[in-house]
XYZ file of C-alpha atoms in Angstrom:
534
model
C 0.000 0.000 0.000
C 2.959 2.331 0.566
C 4.233 1.962 -2.994
C 3.027 4.822 -5.241
C 0.751 3.558 -7.995
C 2.602 5.566 -10.630
C 5.667 3.305 -10.255
C 3.696 0.058 -10.673
C 4.639 -0.307 -14.372
C 8.338 0.199 -13.604
C 8.237 -2.318 -10.748
C 6.429 -4.833 -12.936
C 8.821 -4.447 -15.874
C 11.949 -4.665 -13.714
C 10.555 -7.702 -11.876
C 9.563 -9.349 -15.133
C 12.954 -8.776 -16.753
C 14.865 -9.955 -13.684
C 12.765 -13.069 -13.138
C 12.718 -13.990 -16.822
C 16.486 -13.668 -17.081
C 16.964 -15.565 -13.808
C 14.714 -18.375 -15.012
C 16.198 -18.683 -18.472
C 19.767 -17.385 -18.256
C 21.087 -20.938 -18.546
C 19.248 -21.283 -21.851
C 21.303 -18.424 -23.287
C 24.714 -19.645 -22.218
C 24.371 -23.426 -21.848
C 21.740 -24.638 -24.325
C 22.884 -25.277 -27.852
C 19.776 -25.901 -29.907
C 16.148 -24.880 -30.263
C 13.293 -26.149 -32.408
C 12.800 -22.590 -33.636
C 16.308 -22.386 -35.098
C 15.657 -24.670 -38.061
C 14.046 -22.524 -40.718
C 15.635 -19.309 -39.478
C 19.070 -20.832 -40.037
C 18.095 -22.075 -43.506
C 16.910 -18.658 -44.691
C 19.914 -16.899 -43.173
C 22.296 -19.394 -44.815
C 20.657 -19.227 -48.258
C 20.016 -15.480 -48.042
C 16.558 -15.546 -49.630
C 12.975 -16.175 -48.479
C 10.542 -18.062 -50.731
C 7.059 -17.349 -49.243
C 5.270 -20.241 -50.959
C 7.849 -22.912 -50.113
C 5.789 -25.920 -48.866
C 6.654 -25.949 -45.169
C 4.772 -24.792 -42.081
C 7.539 -22.733 -40.491
C 8.375 -21.067 -43.789
C 4.999 -19.284 -43.838
C 5.392 -17.971 -40.284
C 7.147 -14.621 -40.178
C 8.660 -15.145 -36.722
C 11.168 -17.854 -37.781
C 11.266 -16.876 -41.459
C 11.840 -13.114 -41.180
C 12.437 -11.841 -37.633
C 15.230 -14.209 -36.627
C 17.288 -14.140 -39.860
C 17.043 -10.342 -40.168
C 17.771 -9.733 -36.473
C 20.714 -12.154 -36.580
C 22.230 -10.578 -39.710
C 21.834 -6.980 -38.492
C 23.104 -7.691 -34.971
C 25.802 -10.170 -35.942
C 24.523 -12.524 -33.234
C 24.339 -16.257 -33.845
C 20.803 -17.513 -34.593
C 20.892 -19.860 -31.619
C 21.551 -17.088 -29.109
C 19.493 -14.459 -30.901
C 16.347 -16.608 -30.572
C 16.758 -16.611 -26.800
C 17.443 -12.889 -26.584
C 14.278 -11.969 -28.494
C 12.374 -14.528 -26.437
C 13.462 -12.928 -23.168
C 12.507 -9.467 -24.453
C 9.034 -10.660 -25.486
C 8.360 -12.511 -22.223
C 9.661 -9.562 -20.174
C 7.310 -7.011 -21.747
C 4.202 -9.231 -21.777
C 3.202 -8.633 -18.102
C 3.512 -4.866 -18.617
C 1.235 -4.974 -21.670
C -1.455 -6.995 -19.915
C -1.192 -4.667 -16.894
C -2.089 -1.782 -19.208
C -5.067 -3.862 -20.401
C -6.310 -4.677 -16.904
C -5.939 -1.139 -15.570
C -8.608 0.027 -18.025
C -11.214 -2.112 -16.227
C -9.901 -2.684 -12.685
C -8.170 -0.646 -10.001
C -4.384 -0.554 -10.115
C -3.918 -2.894 -7.138
C -6.018 -5.611 -8.776
C -4.264 -5.027 -12.092
C -0.741 -5.293 -10.701
C -1.562 -8.470 -8.750
C -3.183 -10.045 -11.813
C -0.113 -9.158 -13.880
C 2.187 -10.772 -11.327
C -0.036 -13.862 -11.446
C 0.648 -14.040 -15.182
C 4.373 -13.500 -14.594
C 4.624 -16.181 -11.896
C 2.857 -18.829 -13.975
C 5.197 -21.883 -13.782
C 4.997 -22.731 -17.492
C 5.747 -19.260 -18.816
C 8.978 -20.687 -20.261
C 6.822 -22.173 -23.050
C 6.896 -18.682 -24.561
C 10.670 -18.314 -24.488
C 12.133 -18.084 -27.963
C 9.082 -19.674 -29.539
C 6.330 -18.940 -32.012
C 3.898 -19.275 -29.086
C 5.479 -16.330 -27.315
C 5.301 -14.231 -30.462
C 1.602 -15.083 -30.924
C 0.669 -14.365 -27.286
C 2.592 -11.082 -27.481
C 0.448 -9.923 -30.410
C -2.748 -11.212 -28.758
C -1.914 -8.943 -25.824
C -1.116 -6.043 -28.164
C -4.392 -6.604 -30.002
C -6.445 -6.372 -26.812
C -4.458 -3.375 -25.606
C -5.350 -1.610 -28.865
C -8.951 -2.819 -28.860
C -9.615 -1.452 -25.371
C -7.706 1.842 -25.836
C -10.230 4.541 -26.650
C -7.477 7.195 -26.589
C -6.083 5.941 -29.885
C -7.323 7.627 -33.040
C -10.160 5.446 -34.464
C -8.513 5.141 -37.874
C -5.142 4.186 -36.392
C -6.908 1.847 -33.985
C -8.504 -0.104 -36.811
C -5.227 -0.226 -38.715
C -3.359 -1.558 -35.667
C -6.074 -4.150 -35.008
C -5.706 -5.489 -38.545
C -1.911 -5.451 -38.230
C -1.897 -7.307 -34.902
C -4.557 -9.780 -36.059
C -2.445 -10.648 -39.082
C 0.639 -10.875 -36.850
C -1.121 -13.513 -34.728
C -2.031 -15.480 -37.851
C 1.542 -15.559 -39.145
C 3.063 -16.333 -35.728
C 1.753 -19.799 -34.871
C -0.981 -21.797 -36.593
C -2.178 -23.513 -33.409
C -2.505 -20.253 -31.473
C -4.032 -18.519 -34.495
C -6.790 -21.105 -34.930
C -7.436 -21.415 -31.197
C -7.792 -17.641 -31.024
C -10.196 -17.823 -33.971
C -12.383 -20.243 -31.973
C -12.305 -17.830 -29.028
C -13.437 -15.024 -31.339
C -16.321 -17.195 -32.549
C -17.223 -17.860 -28.911
C -17.106 -14.112 -28.179
C -19.486 -13.442 -31.080
C -21.964 -16.093 -29.918
C -21.783 -14.951 -26.292
C -22.258 -11.314 -27.281
C -25.415 -12.271 -29.177
C -26.873 -14.581 -26.498
C -26.131 -12.387 -23.501
C -27.299 -9.175 -25.164
C -30.518 -10.933 -26.182
C -31.227 -12.172 -22.654
C -30.517 -8.862 -20.954
C -32.151 -6.959 -23.829
C -29.071 -4.905 -24.583
C -28.063 -3.682 -27.994
C -25.608 -5.994 -29.752
C -22.325 -4.301 -30.618
C -21.391 -5.389 -34.140
C -17.682 -4.651 -33.661
C -16.873 -8.145 -32.363
C -18.759 -10.089 -35.101
C -17.202 -7.883 -37.786
C -13.707 -8.332 -36.359
C -14.275 -12.086 -36.058
C -15.257 -12.241 -39.733
C -12.221 -10.193 -40.734
C -9.907 -12.458 -38.742
C -11.381 -15.563 -40.390
C -10.918 -14.049 -43.859
C -7.299 -13.114 -43.111
C -6.428 -16.619 -41.883
C -8.186 -18.102 -44.896
C -6.375 -15.885 -47.414
C -2.992 -16.448 -45.778
C -3.532 -20.201 -45.933
C -4.515 -19.979 -49.597
C -1.384 -17.995 -50.370
C 1.107 -20.128 -48.452
C -0.398 -23.419 -49.642
C -0.688 -22.207 -53.253
C -4.303 -23.480 -53.362
C -5.565 -23.291 -56.930
C -8.330 -25.893 -57.168
C -11.921 -26.475 -56.083
C -10.802 -28.398 -52.996
C -9.615 -25.222 -51.249
C -12.444 -25.257 -48.691
C -11.819 -28.865 -47.696
C -8.094 -28.219 -47.603
C -8.541 -25.216 -45.346
C -10.783 -27.144 -42.962
C -8.303 -30.013 -42.868
C -5.477 -27.538 -42.267
C -7.297 -25.972 -39.300
C -8.200 -29.382 -37.865
C -4.638 -30.682 -38.198
C -3.042 -27.797 -36.342
C -5.729 -27.620 -33.671
C -5.290 -31.354 -33.115
C -1.542 -30.871 -32.784
C -2.086 -27.852 -30.537
C -4.505 -29.666 -28.201
C -2.632 -32.989 -28.403
C -5.638 -35.334 -28.673
C -3.578 -38.524 -28.704
C -3.417 -38.622 -24.902
C -4.598 -36.729 -21.836
C -1.750 -34.857 -20.144
C -4.280 -32.973 -17.985
C -5.594 -36.121 -16.328
C -2.097 -37.582 -16.149
C -0.776 -34.452 -14.438
C -3.608 -34.458 -11.885
C -3.392 -38.141 -10.903
C 0.405 -38.459 -11.059
C 2.206 -38.304 -7.735
C 5.022 -35.824 -8.275
C 7.931 -34.811 -6.095
C 7.086 -32.470 -3.219
C 7.788 -29.155 -4.963
C 6.056 -30.246 -8.180
C 3.068 -31.557 -6.235
C 2.666 -28.227 -4.426
C 2.954 -26.377 -7.747
C 0.261 -28.611 -9.241
C -2.205 -27.734 -6.480
C -1.361 -24.039 -6.721
C -2.240 -24.141 -10.434
C -5.472 -26.034 -9.715
C -6.377 -23.444 -7.071
C -5.738 -20.661 -9.560
C -8.069 -22.290 -12.099
C -10.689 -22.736 -9.359
C -10.452 -19.073 -8.345
C -10.889 -18.016 -11.987
C -13.919 -20.294 -12.360
C -15.529 -18.789 -9.250
C -14.814 -15.262 -10.500
C -16.408 -16.014 -13.884
C -19.485 -17.613 -12.295
C -19.862 -14.526 -10.107
C -19.614 -12.364 -13.249
C -22.354 -14.363 -15.000
C -24.579 -14.042 -11.931
C -24.015 -10.279 -11.753
C -24.796 -9.883 -15.457
C -28.147 -11.590 -15.163
C -28.930 -9.660 -11.987
C -28.141 -6.433 -13.902
C -25.352 -5.606 -11.458
C -22.862 -5.259 -14.293
C -23.101 -3.727 -17.743
C -21.910 -5.929 -20.583
C -18.880 -4.466 -22.364
C -16.255 -5.771 -24.780
C -13.874 -6.884 -22.040
C -16.539 -8.917 -20.233
C -17.609 -10.523 -23.520
C -14.050 -11.680 -24.136
C -13.737 -12.772 -20.505
C -16.758 -15.049 -20.941
C -15.406 -16.317 -24.274
C -11.959 -17.033 -22.858
C -13.486 -18.765 -19.836
C -15.206 -21.156 -22.242
C -11.704 -22.055 -23.408
C -11.122 -23.613 -19.981
C -13.677 -26.292 -20.865
C -11.105 -27.925 -23.134
C -9.427 -29.216 -19.961
C -12.506 -31.363 -19.269
C -12.740 -33.036 -22.677
C -11.822 -36.750 -22.771
C -8.366 -37.480 -24.214
C -7.828 -33.796 -24.912
C -5.980 -31.162 -22.970
C -5.223 -27.551 -23.635
C -1.486 -27.556 -23.080
C 0.069 -25.020 -20.657
C 0.490 -22.573 -23.542
C -3.313 -22.524 -23.989
C -3.738 -21.468 -20.368
C -1.153 -18.722 -20.921
C -3.273 -17.401 -23.806
C -6.414 -17.445 -21.658
C -4.594 -15.695 -18.793
C -4.108 -12.594 -20.943
C -7.771 -11.843 -20.204
C -8.709 -14.047 -17.241
C -5.960 -13.331 -14.671
C -7.933 -10.675 -12.692
C -10.770 -13.138 -12.124
C -8.485 -15.238 -9.949
C -8.315 -12.385 -7.427
C -12.045 -11.689 -7.820
C -12.844 -15.355 -7.223
C -10.668 -15.500 -4.110
C -12.245 -12.277 -2.818
C -15.731 -13.736 -3.268
C -14.783 -16.950 -1.450
C -13.167 -15.067 1.446
C -16.087 -12.679 1.909
C -18.561 -15.557 2.004
C -16.304 -17.518 4.339
C -16.286 -14.602 6.789
C -20.070 -14.334 6.541
C -20.532 -18.069 7.093
C -18.205 -18.069 10.111
C -19.862 -14.862 11.366
C -16.522 -13.160 11.664
C -16.890 -9.408 11.775
C -14.206 -7.468 9.961
C -14.371 -3.835 8.997
C -12.302 -4.486 5.897
C -11.017 -7.741 4.448
C -7.585 -7.322 2.909
C -8.074 -9.524 -0.143
C -4.824 -8.290 -1.667
C -2.872 -9.616 1.328
C -4.239 -13.153 0.959
C -3.711 -13.108 -2.793
C -0.150 -11.842 -2.315
C 0.542 -14.842 -0.068
C -0.796 -17.098 -2.820
C 1.461 -15.345 -5.360
C 4.467 -15.742 -3.069
C 3.973 -19.513 -2.879
C 3.438 -19.663 -6.644
C 6.697 -17.766 -7.194
C 8.756 -19.833 -4.753
C 7.517 -23.223 -5.931
C 6.639 -22.522 -9.557
C 9.887 -20.743 -10.396
C 12.103 -23.439 -8.908
C 13.498 -21.515 -5.927
C 12.368 -24.096 -3.367
C 13.453 -27.061 -5.467
C 16.886 -25.462 -6.004
C 17.371 -25.079 -2.261
C 16.192 -28.634 -1.575
C 18.487 -30.101 -4.241
C 21.456 -28.286 -2.704
C 20.595 -29.705 0.705
C 20.132 -33.254 -0.580
C 22.026 -34.499 -3.630
C 19.152 -36.423 -5.180
C 20.065 -39.501 -7.272
C 18.932 -39.898 -10.868
C 15.387 -41.290 -10.895
C 14.373 -42.937 -14.215
C 10.733 -43.047 -13.080
C 10.615 -39.243 -12.961
C 8.586 -38.125 -16.048
C 10.956 -35.173 -16.503
C 13.822 -37.600 -17.204
C 12.120 -38.830 -20.385
C 12.942 -35.673 -22.322
C 16.273 -34.914 -23.978
C 18.003 -31.874 -22.516
C 20.024 -30.194 -25.304
C 23.729 -30.535 -24.572
C 26.923 -29.950 -26.533
C 27.978 -33.606 -26.558
C 24.826 -34.997 -28.186
C 24.559 -32.133 -30.637
C 28.191 -32.463 -31.731
C 27.905 -36.241 -32.151
C 24.635 -36.262 -34.098
C 25.753 -33.362 -36.291
C 28.974 -35.247 -37.088
C 26.931 -38.285 -38.136
C 24.661 -36.166 -40.353
C 27.685 -34.906 -42.264
C 29.548 -38.233 -42.457
C 26.923 -40.949 -43.015
C 26.306 -42.208 -46.546
C 22.615 -41.334 -46.428
C 19.582 -43.351 -45.375
C 21.706 -45.299 -42.874
C 20.132 -47.170 -39.935
C 20.909 -45.955 -36.417
C 19.596 -47.542 -33.216
C 18.960 -45.072 -30.394
C 16.786 -44.994 -27.306
C 13.245 -43.624 -27.159
C 14.247 -40.126 -26.025
C 16.314 -39.473 -29.142
C 13.694 -40.899 -31.485
C 11.186 -38.276 -30.331
C 13.426 -35.223 -30.374
C 17.114 -35.127 -31.264
C 18.654 -31.649 -30.950
C 21.321 -30.495 -33.388
C 22.929 -27.082 -33.746
C 20.751 -26.150 -36.725
C 17.451 -27.186 -35.086
C 16.327 -30.718 -34.329
C 15.688 -34.143 -35.836
C 12.552 -36.255 -35.754
C 13.382 -39.907 -36.316
C 16.632 -38.970 -38.047
C 15.110 -36.344 -40.356
C 15.723 -32.610 -39.824
C 12.832 -30.247 -39.145
C 14.128 -28.016 -41.950
C 14.829 -28.540 -45.669
C 18.306 -29.418 -46.900
C 17.535 -27.844 -50.297
C 15.822 -24.427 -50.355
C 15.187 -22.054 -53.258
C 17.044 -24.503 -55.480
C 20.180 -24.239 -53.349
C 21.850 -26.753 -51.067
C 21.684 -25.515 -47.477
C 23.748 -28.001 -45.463
C 25.766 -30.943 -46.752
C 23.839 -33.283 -44.442
C 22.300 -36.670 -45.154
C 19.284 -37.810 -43.089
C 19.154 -41.321 -41.662
C 16.660 -43.815 -40.250
C 16.482 -43.845 -36.462
C 15.273 -47.162 -35.017
C 14.435 -48.131 -31.397
C 17.449 -49.472 -29.519
C 15.106 -52.034 -27.966
C 15.207 -53.911 -31.284
C 19.003 -54.031 -31.080
C 19.022 -55.189 -27.464
C 16.316 -57.854 -27.820
C 16.612 -58.921 -31.477
C 20.341 -58.762 -31.954
C 20.299 -61.423 -34.662
C 18.080 -59.300 -36.904
C 20.389 -56.265 -36.862
C 22.061 -55.803 -40.247
C 25.760 -55.242 -40.714
C 26.558 -51.615 -41.375
C 23.961 -50.434 -38.838
C 24.907 -47.879 -36.186
C 24.231 -47.715 -32.445
C 24.122 -44.399 -30.594
C 24.717 -43.829 -26.882
C 24.122 -40.271 -25.760
C 24.518 -38.143 -22.662
C 21.896 -39.747 -20.430
C 22.946 -43.232 -21.587
C 26.585 -42.841 -20.519
C 26.366 -40.301 -17.684
C 23.197 -41.506 -15.943
C 23.427 -45.187 -16.960
C 19.878 -44.889 -18.301
C 18.315 -46.177 -21.524
C 14.693 -45.229 -22.172
C 12.647 -47.826 -24.070
C 8.974 -48.387 -24.838
C 7.504 -51.912 -24.775
C 4.824 -53.302 -27.093
C 2.091 -52.114 -24.718
C 3.372 -48.542 -25.016
C 4.732 -48.500 -21.455
C 7.974 -46.797 -20.478
C 10.677 -49.307 -19.521
C 13.935 -47.844 -18.123
C 17.053 -49.970 -18.617
C 20.638 -49.709 -17.377
C 23.358 -49.082 -19.943
C 25.834 -51.087 -17.868
C 23.745 -54.247 -18.320
C 24.391 -54.166 -22.076
C 28.024 -53.089 -22.246
C 29.012 -56.539 -23.507
C 26.849 -55.912 -26.607
C 28.173 -52.431 -27.302
C 31.845 -53.269 -26.758
C 31.873 -55.964 -29.425
C 30.922 -53.366 -32.079
C 33.323 -50.982 -33.801
C 33.499 -47.625 -32.043
C 33.716 -44.953 -34.744
C 33.034 -41.815 -32.683
C 33.775 -40.790 -29.097
C 33.723 -37.229 -27.732
C 34.137 -38.310 -24.128
C 30.397 -38.619 -23.497
C 28.485 -39.512 -26.668
C 29.429 -42.708 -28.524
C 28.647 -44.091 -31.984
C 29.223 -47.754 -32.816
C 29.055 -49.527 -36.182
C 28.262 -53.177 -36.655
């Protein structure tokens, strides 16, 4: 209460920059590869952009234009430049949404809601990614939409610019945002009809414009020239929404029922409490609207629309990934405080506790403090220093490859030196995502083209990556000339990740199979990563 409100933006920006850098500084200096690097490196290397080249990332201006241009002008390597721009985007996001919230709430509520967004544990999903770029422009779009001070003509021009920027940032976010706009249009019509208020046509018109822009951009980038364009567009939307929502399994249910380590378990319940507070705040809003206690405006329409996006968490076999919740938080964060305030006031009434004034901000600040300490890794860092925890192969976090110099150097060497279409046996972690300096591999194939604009980009040759389980269990079927790869976690942590026929994760010990590896010809050894040839 003693802090002047005029310095809130400065405090928020400095906190955001400091925390973002503290969270992700290691990514700048110690990580060696990012998924986003692929196409940016290709375009920078070739020196030309072909807009209609048939590839998803090529039609997105974030990897295709921003990174190559920024890297060339600054002289900074693509790999590091991606992280620098990512930190800048994530740092300014809380300040932008604060300026959105302050138009509809008091400054105390706005600053607390902005810190809630900043302290969200999965905010790193936005770092150096197309997601972060898309969410940045979603925030800029709403800032412009709700700013009546801006000249109406400029306002419309900026809205079109930011809408198009969302579309060309990330297909999944773009199409999910399109669904939210449809929901806003429907809600505006239904609610205005029930409360007998005049329907503002601005939202339906903007929704239609956004749909047309996404449609035209898809037509252009896919070079659609036949009568199947409508079907192709629908299939395109469905494909990227399916990828975005990950319908092949249910991470939401898995995350809720899984017993995590202490710090992760506390973080899980803090996130669930946050979602519950938002739900209560939205239900209170709906009640107030029908009781005529609130006047429907554009912000409340979008709040109701974005709250409907939370329903995706309840769908069977479908979950909105953490990045979806980040998108929703651009509008919904204040309702967490409103929901908590409503619960506290009713709790005091139920318990017949008389208080002249309930300090809701104090209780919410305590909640934010716990979210910061646990969600940002401060508590876990302290606990790991106190107790040197052994490697646990049952920990879900261990089943993801952490980019490291040894793996990247080894795999890149093989890409340049194999004859092409060779067979390499590697464990499950590398088959899903194999980082290299230029981007990453999926099953031995790069996520970027090796020939672009008629020019050779890298003198690499892709290969076939096969499960090492086949080598370990069906040794007699392994052809001569095949390769076996042991990476960082295989040699350092004595851990091989495999998947059985039932799709279950089966951790193995590298030491149990040394007799198999040592009989092969070792052709590469950088001290950690090893490549053998039969």
